[in-house]
CSV table of C-alpha atoms in Angstrom, one decimal:
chain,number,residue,atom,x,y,z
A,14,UNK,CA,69.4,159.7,74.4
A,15,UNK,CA,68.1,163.0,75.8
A,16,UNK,CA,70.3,165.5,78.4
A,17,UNK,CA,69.6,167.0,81.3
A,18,UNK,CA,71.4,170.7,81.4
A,19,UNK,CA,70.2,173.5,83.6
A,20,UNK,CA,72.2,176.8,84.2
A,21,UNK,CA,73.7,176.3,87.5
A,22,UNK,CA,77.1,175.8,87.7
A,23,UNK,CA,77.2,172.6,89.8
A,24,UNK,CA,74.1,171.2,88.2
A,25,UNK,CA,72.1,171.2,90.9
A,26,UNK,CA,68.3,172.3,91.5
A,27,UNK,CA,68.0,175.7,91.9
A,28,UNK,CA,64.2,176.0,94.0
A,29,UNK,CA,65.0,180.0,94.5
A,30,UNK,CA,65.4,180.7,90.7
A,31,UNK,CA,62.2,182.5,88.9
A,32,UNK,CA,63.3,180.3,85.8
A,33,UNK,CA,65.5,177.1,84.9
A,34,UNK,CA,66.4,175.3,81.6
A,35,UNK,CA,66.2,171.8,80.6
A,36,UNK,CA,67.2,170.2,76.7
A,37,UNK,CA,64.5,167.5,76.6
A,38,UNK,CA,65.0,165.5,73.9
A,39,UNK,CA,65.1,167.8,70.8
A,40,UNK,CA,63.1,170.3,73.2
A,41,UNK,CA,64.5,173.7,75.0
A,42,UNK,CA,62.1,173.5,78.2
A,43,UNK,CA,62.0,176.7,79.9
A,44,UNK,CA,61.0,175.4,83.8
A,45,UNK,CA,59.4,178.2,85.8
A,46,UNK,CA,57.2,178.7,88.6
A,47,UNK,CA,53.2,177.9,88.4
A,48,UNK,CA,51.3,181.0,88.1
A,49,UNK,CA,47.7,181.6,89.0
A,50,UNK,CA,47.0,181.9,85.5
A,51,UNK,CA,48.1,178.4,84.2
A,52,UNK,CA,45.2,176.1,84.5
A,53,UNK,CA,45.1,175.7,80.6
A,54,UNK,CA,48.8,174.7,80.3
A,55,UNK,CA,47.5,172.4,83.1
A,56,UNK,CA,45.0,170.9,81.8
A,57,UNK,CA,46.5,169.7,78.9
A,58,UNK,CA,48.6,168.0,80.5
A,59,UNK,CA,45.9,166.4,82.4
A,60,UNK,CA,44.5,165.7,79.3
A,61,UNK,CA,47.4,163.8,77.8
A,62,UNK,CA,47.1,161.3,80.9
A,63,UNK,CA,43.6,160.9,80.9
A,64,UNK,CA,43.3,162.6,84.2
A,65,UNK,CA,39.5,164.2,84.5
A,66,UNK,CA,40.2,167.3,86.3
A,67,UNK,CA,38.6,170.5,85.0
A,68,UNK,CA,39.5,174.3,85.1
A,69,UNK,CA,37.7,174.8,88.2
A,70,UNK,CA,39.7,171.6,90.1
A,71,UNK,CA,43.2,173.0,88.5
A,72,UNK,CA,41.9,176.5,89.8
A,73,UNK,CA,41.9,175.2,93.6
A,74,UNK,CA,45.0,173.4,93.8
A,75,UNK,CA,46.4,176.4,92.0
A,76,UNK,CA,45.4,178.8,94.6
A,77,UNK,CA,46.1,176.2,97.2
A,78,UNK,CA,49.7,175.1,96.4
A,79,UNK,CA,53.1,175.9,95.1
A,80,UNK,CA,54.9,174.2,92.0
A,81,UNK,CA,56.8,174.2,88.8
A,82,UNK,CA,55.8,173.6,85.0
A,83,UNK,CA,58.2,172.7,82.7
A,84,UNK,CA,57.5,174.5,79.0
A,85,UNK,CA,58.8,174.1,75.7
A,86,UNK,CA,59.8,176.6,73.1
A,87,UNK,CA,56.9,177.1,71.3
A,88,UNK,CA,54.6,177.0,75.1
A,89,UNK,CA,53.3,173.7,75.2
A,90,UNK,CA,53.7,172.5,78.5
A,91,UNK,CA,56.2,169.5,79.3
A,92,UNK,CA,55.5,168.4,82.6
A,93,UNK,CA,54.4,169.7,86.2
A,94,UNK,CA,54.7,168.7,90.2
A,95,UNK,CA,53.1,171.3,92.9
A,96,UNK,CA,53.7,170.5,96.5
A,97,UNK,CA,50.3,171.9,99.4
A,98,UNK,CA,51.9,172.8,102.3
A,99,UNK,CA,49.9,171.6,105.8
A,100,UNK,CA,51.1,173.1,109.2
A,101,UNK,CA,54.7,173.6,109.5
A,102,UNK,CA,56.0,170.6,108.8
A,103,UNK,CA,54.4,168.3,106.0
A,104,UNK,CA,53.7,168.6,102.8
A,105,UNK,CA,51.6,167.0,100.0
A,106,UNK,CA,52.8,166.4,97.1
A,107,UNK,CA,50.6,166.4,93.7
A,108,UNK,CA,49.9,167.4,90.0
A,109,UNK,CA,53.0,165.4,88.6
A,110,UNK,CA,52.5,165.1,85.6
A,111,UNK,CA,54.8,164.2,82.9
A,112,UNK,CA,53.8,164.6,78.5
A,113,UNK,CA,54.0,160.9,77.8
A,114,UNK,CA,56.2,161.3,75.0
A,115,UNK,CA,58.9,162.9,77.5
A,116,UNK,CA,58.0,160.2,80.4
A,117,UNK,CA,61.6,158.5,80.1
A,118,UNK,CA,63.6,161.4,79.1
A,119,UNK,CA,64.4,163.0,83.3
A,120,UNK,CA,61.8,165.8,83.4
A,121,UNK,CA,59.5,164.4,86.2
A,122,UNK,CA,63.1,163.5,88.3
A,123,UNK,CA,64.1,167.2,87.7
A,124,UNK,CA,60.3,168.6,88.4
A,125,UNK,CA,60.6,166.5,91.5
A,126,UNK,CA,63.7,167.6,92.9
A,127,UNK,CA,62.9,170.8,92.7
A,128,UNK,CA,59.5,170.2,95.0
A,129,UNK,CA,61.6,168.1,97.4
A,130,UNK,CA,64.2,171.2,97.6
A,131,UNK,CA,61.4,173.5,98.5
A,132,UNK,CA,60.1,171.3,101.1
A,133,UNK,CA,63.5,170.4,102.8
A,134,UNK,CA,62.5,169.9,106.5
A,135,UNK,CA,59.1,168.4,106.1
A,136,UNK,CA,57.5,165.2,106.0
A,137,UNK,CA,55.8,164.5,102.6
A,138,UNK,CA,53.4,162.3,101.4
A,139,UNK,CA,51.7,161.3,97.8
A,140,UNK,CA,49.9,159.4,96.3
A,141,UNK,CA,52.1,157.4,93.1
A,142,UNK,CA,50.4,156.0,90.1
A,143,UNK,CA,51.8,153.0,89.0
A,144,UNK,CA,54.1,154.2,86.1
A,145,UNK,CA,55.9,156.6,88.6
A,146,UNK,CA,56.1,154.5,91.7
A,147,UNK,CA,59.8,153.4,91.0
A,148,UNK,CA,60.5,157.2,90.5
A,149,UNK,CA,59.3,158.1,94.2
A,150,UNK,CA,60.9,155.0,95.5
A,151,UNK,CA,64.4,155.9,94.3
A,152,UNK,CA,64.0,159.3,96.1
A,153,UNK,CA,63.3,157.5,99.4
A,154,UNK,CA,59.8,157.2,99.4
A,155,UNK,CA,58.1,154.1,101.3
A,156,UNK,CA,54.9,152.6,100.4
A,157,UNK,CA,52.2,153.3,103.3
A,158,UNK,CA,48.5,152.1,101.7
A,159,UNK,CA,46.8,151.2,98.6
A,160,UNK,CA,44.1,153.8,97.6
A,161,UNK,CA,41.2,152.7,96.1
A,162,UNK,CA,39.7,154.9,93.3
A,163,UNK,CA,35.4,154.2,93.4
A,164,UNK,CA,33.6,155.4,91.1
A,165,UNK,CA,30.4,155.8,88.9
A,166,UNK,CA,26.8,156.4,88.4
A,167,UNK,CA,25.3,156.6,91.7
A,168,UNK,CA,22.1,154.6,92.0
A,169,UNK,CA,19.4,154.4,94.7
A,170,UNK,CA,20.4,152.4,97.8
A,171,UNK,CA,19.0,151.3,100.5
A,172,UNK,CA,19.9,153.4,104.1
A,173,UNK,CA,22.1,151.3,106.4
A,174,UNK,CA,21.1,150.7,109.8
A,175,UNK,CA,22.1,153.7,112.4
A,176,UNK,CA,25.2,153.2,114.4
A,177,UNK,CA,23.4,152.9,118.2
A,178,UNK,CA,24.1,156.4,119.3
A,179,UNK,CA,25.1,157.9,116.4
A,180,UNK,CA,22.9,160.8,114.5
A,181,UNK,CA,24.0,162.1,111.5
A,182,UNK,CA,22.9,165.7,110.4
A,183,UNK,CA,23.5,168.4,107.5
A,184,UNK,CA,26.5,170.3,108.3
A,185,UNK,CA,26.2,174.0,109.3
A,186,UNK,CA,29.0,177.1,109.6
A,187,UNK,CA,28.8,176.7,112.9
A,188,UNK,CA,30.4,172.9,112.8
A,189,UNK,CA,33.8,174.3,111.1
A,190,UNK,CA,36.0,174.6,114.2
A,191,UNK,CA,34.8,170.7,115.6
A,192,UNK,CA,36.0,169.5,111.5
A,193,UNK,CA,39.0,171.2,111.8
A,194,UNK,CA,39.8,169.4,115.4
A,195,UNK,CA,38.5,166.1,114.4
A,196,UNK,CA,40.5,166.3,110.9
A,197,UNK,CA,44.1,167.1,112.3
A,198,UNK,CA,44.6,163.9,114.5
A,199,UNK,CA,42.5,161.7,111.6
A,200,UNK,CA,44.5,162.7,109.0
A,201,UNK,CA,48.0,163.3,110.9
A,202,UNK,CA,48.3,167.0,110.0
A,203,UNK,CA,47.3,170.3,109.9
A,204,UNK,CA,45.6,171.1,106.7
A,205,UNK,CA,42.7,173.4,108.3
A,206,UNK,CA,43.7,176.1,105.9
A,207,UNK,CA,42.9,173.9,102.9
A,208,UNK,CA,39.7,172.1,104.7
A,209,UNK,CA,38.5,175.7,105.5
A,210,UNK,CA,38.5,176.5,101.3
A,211,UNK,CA,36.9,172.9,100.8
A,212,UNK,CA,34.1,173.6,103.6
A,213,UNK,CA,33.7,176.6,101.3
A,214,UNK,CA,33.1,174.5,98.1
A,215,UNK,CA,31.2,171.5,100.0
A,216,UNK,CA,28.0,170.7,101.0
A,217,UNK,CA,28.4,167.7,103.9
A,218,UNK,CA,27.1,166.1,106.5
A,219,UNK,CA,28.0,165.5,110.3
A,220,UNK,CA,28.0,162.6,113.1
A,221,UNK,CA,26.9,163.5,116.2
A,222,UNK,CA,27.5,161.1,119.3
A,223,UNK,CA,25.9,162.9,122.6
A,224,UNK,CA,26.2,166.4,121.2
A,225,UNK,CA,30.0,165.8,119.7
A,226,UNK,CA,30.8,165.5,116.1
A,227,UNK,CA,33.3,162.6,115.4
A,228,UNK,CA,32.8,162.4,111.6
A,229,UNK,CA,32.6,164.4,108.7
A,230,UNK,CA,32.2,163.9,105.2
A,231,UNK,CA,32.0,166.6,102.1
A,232,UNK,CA,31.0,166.2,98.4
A,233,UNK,CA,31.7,169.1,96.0
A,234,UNK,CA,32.1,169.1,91.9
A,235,UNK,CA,35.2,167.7,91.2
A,236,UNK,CA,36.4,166.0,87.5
A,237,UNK,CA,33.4,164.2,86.1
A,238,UNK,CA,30.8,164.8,88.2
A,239,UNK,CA,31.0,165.2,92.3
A,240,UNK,CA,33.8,163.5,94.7
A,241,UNK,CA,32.9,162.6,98.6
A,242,UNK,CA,35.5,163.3,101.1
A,243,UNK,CA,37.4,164.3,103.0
A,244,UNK,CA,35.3,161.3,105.2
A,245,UNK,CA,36.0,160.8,108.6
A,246,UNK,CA,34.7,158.4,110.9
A,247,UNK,CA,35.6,156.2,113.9
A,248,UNK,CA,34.4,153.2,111.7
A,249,UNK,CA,32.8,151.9,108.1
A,250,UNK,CA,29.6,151.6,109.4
A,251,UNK,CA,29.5,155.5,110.6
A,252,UNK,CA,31.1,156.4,107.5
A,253,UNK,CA,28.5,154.4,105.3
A,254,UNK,CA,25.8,156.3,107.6
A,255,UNK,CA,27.6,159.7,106.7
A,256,UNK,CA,27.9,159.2,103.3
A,257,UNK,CA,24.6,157.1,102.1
A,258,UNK,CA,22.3,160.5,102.4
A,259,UNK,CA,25.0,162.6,99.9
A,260,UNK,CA,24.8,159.5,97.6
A,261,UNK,CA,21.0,159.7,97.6
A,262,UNK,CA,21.0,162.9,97.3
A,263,UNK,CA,22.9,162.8,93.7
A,264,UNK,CA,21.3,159.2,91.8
A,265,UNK,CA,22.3,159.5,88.7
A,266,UNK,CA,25.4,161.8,89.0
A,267,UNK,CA,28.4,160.0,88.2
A,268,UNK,CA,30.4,160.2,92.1
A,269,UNK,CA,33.9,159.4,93.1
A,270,UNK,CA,35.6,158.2,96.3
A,271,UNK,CA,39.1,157.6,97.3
A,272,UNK,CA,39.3,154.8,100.1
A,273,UNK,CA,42.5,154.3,102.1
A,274,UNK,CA,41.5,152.0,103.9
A,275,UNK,CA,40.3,148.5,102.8
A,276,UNK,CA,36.9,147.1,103.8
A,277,UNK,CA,35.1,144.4,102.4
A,278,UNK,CA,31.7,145.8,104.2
A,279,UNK,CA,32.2,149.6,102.9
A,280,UNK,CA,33.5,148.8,99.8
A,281,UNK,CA,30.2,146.7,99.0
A,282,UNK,CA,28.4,149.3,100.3
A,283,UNK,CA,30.2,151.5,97.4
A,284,UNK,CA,29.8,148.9,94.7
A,285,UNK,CA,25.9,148.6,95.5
A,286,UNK,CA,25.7,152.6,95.5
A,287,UNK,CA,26.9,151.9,91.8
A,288,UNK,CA,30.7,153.1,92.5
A,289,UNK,CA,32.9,149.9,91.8
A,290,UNK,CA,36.7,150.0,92.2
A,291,UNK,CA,38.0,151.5,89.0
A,292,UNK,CA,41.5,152.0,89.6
A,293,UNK,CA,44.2,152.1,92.3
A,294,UNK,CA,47.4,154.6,93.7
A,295,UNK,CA,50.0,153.6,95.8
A,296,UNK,CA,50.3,156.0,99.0
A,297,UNK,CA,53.8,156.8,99.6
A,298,UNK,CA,55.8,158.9,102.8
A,299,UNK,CA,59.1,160.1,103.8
A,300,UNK,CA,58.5,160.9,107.4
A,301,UNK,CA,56.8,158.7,109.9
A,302,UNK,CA,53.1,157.2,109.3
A,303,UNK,CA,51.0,160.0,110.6
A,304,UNK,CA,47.6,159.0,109.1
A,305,UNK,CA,45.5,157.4,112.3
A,306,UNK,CA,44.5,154.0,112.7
A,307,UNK,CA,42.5,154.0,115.8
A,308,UNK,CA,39.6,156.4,116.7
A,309,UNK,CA,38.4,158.7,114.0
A,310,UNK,CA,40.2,158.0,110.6
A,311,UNK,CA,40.4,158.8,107.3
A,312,UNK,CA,38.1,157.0,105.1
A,313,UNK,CA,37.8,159.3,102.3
A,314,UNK,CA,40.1,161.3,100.2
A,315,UNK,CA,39.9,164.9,99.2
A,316,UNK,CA,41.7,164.7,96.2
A,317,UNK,CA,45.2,162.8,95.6
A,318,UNK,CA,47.3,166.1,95.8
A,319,UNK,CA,45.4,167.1,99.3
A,320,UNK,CA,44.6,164.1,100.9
C-alpha cells in the first residue's frame, strides 16, 4: 500500500503553496510548480509513456501553460498535469502524466486536484487516454467525442475536387485577426493568445468564399515529424481542400492529425494520404459542450493539451 500525506493540516490541496509533499510508495516526492526550465524532467516522463513530444513541443506548452511536477528525492520526476488557460473562463487541461511504476499509487489524483483547484470557476476540457479515463470520470468529467489520432508517412495524393465557391490560398500576416474570429465560435473559446504563438510556429493555408476566410488549417514540427491543425472548416470536403496542398507539400514526412469529428469521407481521404488511424482519446468536459457543430468547426486538433 502506498500513502498520500502532504503538509496541510486538513489534507487538502494547497494550489497557492510554492511546494507540497507526497510519500509515494517508498518515495518522498517533493510536488512544486513547473518552471520554464523543466522540459528535461518532462520529457522523461514523456518518454516513459511512449509519448513523442520533443524539447521544443515541451518548450511551448511550457511557456503557454501553468502546472505541477511531482519529483522524487534524488530528482527524477514522478508525475505532471499543466492546465492552458483560454479567455476568462475555460481551461484545457494536459501533460498528465503519471511514471508507470507510480500509476496506481494516487499521484495523478493529487496532481489533478491541484489543476482543478487552480481553475475553480472555469469550464475545462481534456482529452483522456484510456488508462486514465476512469480517473477524470470520478472527478465529474463527461465524455464529449472520440478523437482520432492519424498518422504516418505522407504519400502523394491526388487533389480533391474544389468546393464550388471556395478558393483556398497560403496564409499571410495579414489573415491573423479573420483566424482568430473564425477560431473562437469553432472551437467554443477564446484561445487567440495561444493561436497567435502557433500562427508564429506555422506555415497554413486559408479558405476564401467571396473574399471571407471560413477555414484555416496550420502544420508546424511537432513530435515525430509535422502535425496539421488547428483545421477549421464548414465541412470535410473544405477541410480535405485546406489540407491536401500541406500534405503534398511534405511526401515523405511522417504527419499527424487529430480528428474530432468522425467521417468516413475525410478519414479515407487521410488513410489514402498515408495517415491511417493509429490510436484514439476520449474527449472529456465539465462545463457545457462548447465545441460547434454547425457552420465552421473544428476538424483538426492542435495538440491534445490545446485543442
Amino acid at each position: 500500500m502506498s500513502e498520500i500525506s502532504e503538509t496541510t493540516a486538513n489534507g487538502s490541496p494547497q494550489p497557492d503553496a510554492e511546494e507540497s509533499h507526497l510519500v509515494l510508495d517508498n518515495f518522498q516526492a517533493t510536488v512544486r510548480k513547473i518552471r520554464p526550465d523543466d522540459s528535461g524532467l518532462l520529457y522523461q516522463l514523456t518518454v516513459s509513456v511512449f509519448w513523442p513530444h520533443r524539447d521544443r513541443d515541451l518548450d511551448l506548452f511550457i511557456s503557454l501553460g501553468h502546472g505541477y511536477l511531482a519529483i522524487d528525492e534524488i530528482g527524477r520526476p514522478m508525475g505532471s498535469a499543466m492546465y492552458f488557460p483560454m479567455g476568462d473562463d475555460f481551461s484545457m487541461f494536459g501533460m498528465m502524466i503519471t511514471a508507470p511504476r507510480l500509476q496506481t499509487q494516487g499521484a495523478g489524483r493529487w496532481l489533478l486536484s491541484q489543476i482543478m483547484a487552480d481553475c475553480a470557476g472555469r469550464d475545462l476540457r481534456l482529452n483522456a487516454t484510456r488508462a486514465a479515463y476512469w480517473l477524470y470520470e470520478t472527478e465529474g468529467f463527461v465524455p464529449v467525442a472520440t478523437i482520432w489520432q492519424h498518422q504516418g508517412i505522407a504519400r502523394a495524393i491526388h487533389l480533391p475536387t474544389p468546393v464550388a465557391g471556395i478558393e483556398t490560398r497560403v496564409l499571410c500576416a495579414a489573415d491573423t485577426p479573420a483566424i482568430l474570429a473564425l477560431d473562437g465560435p469553432a472551437f467554443g473559446a477564446d484561445r487567440s493568445q495561444i493561436l497567435t504563438v502557433l500562427l508564429g510556429l506555422s506555415e497554413g493555408r486559408v479558405a476564401v468564399r467571396d473574399g471571407e476566410i471560413v477555414g484555416y488549417a496550420l502544420i508546424r514540427h511537432f513530435g515525430r515529424g509535422k502535425v496539421i491543425g488547428p483545421v477549421i472548416a464548414e465541412d470535410e470536403r473544405i477541410a480535405m481542400q485546406l489540407i491536401a496542398p500541406l500534405i503534398q507539400a511534405n511526401v515523405g514526412t511522417f504527419l499527424r492529425l487529430d480528428v474530432p469529428l468522425r467521417n468516413e469521407l475525410f478519414a479515407s481521404f487521410l488513410a489514402a494520404s498515408g495517415m491511417g488511424i493509429y490510436d484514439t482519446v476520449t474527449e472529456m468536459r465539465i462545463g457545457p459542450q462548447r465545441r460547434a457543430t454547425s457552420g465552421a468547426q473544428l476538424f483538426g486538433l492542435s495538440a491534445h493539451s490545446l485543442g
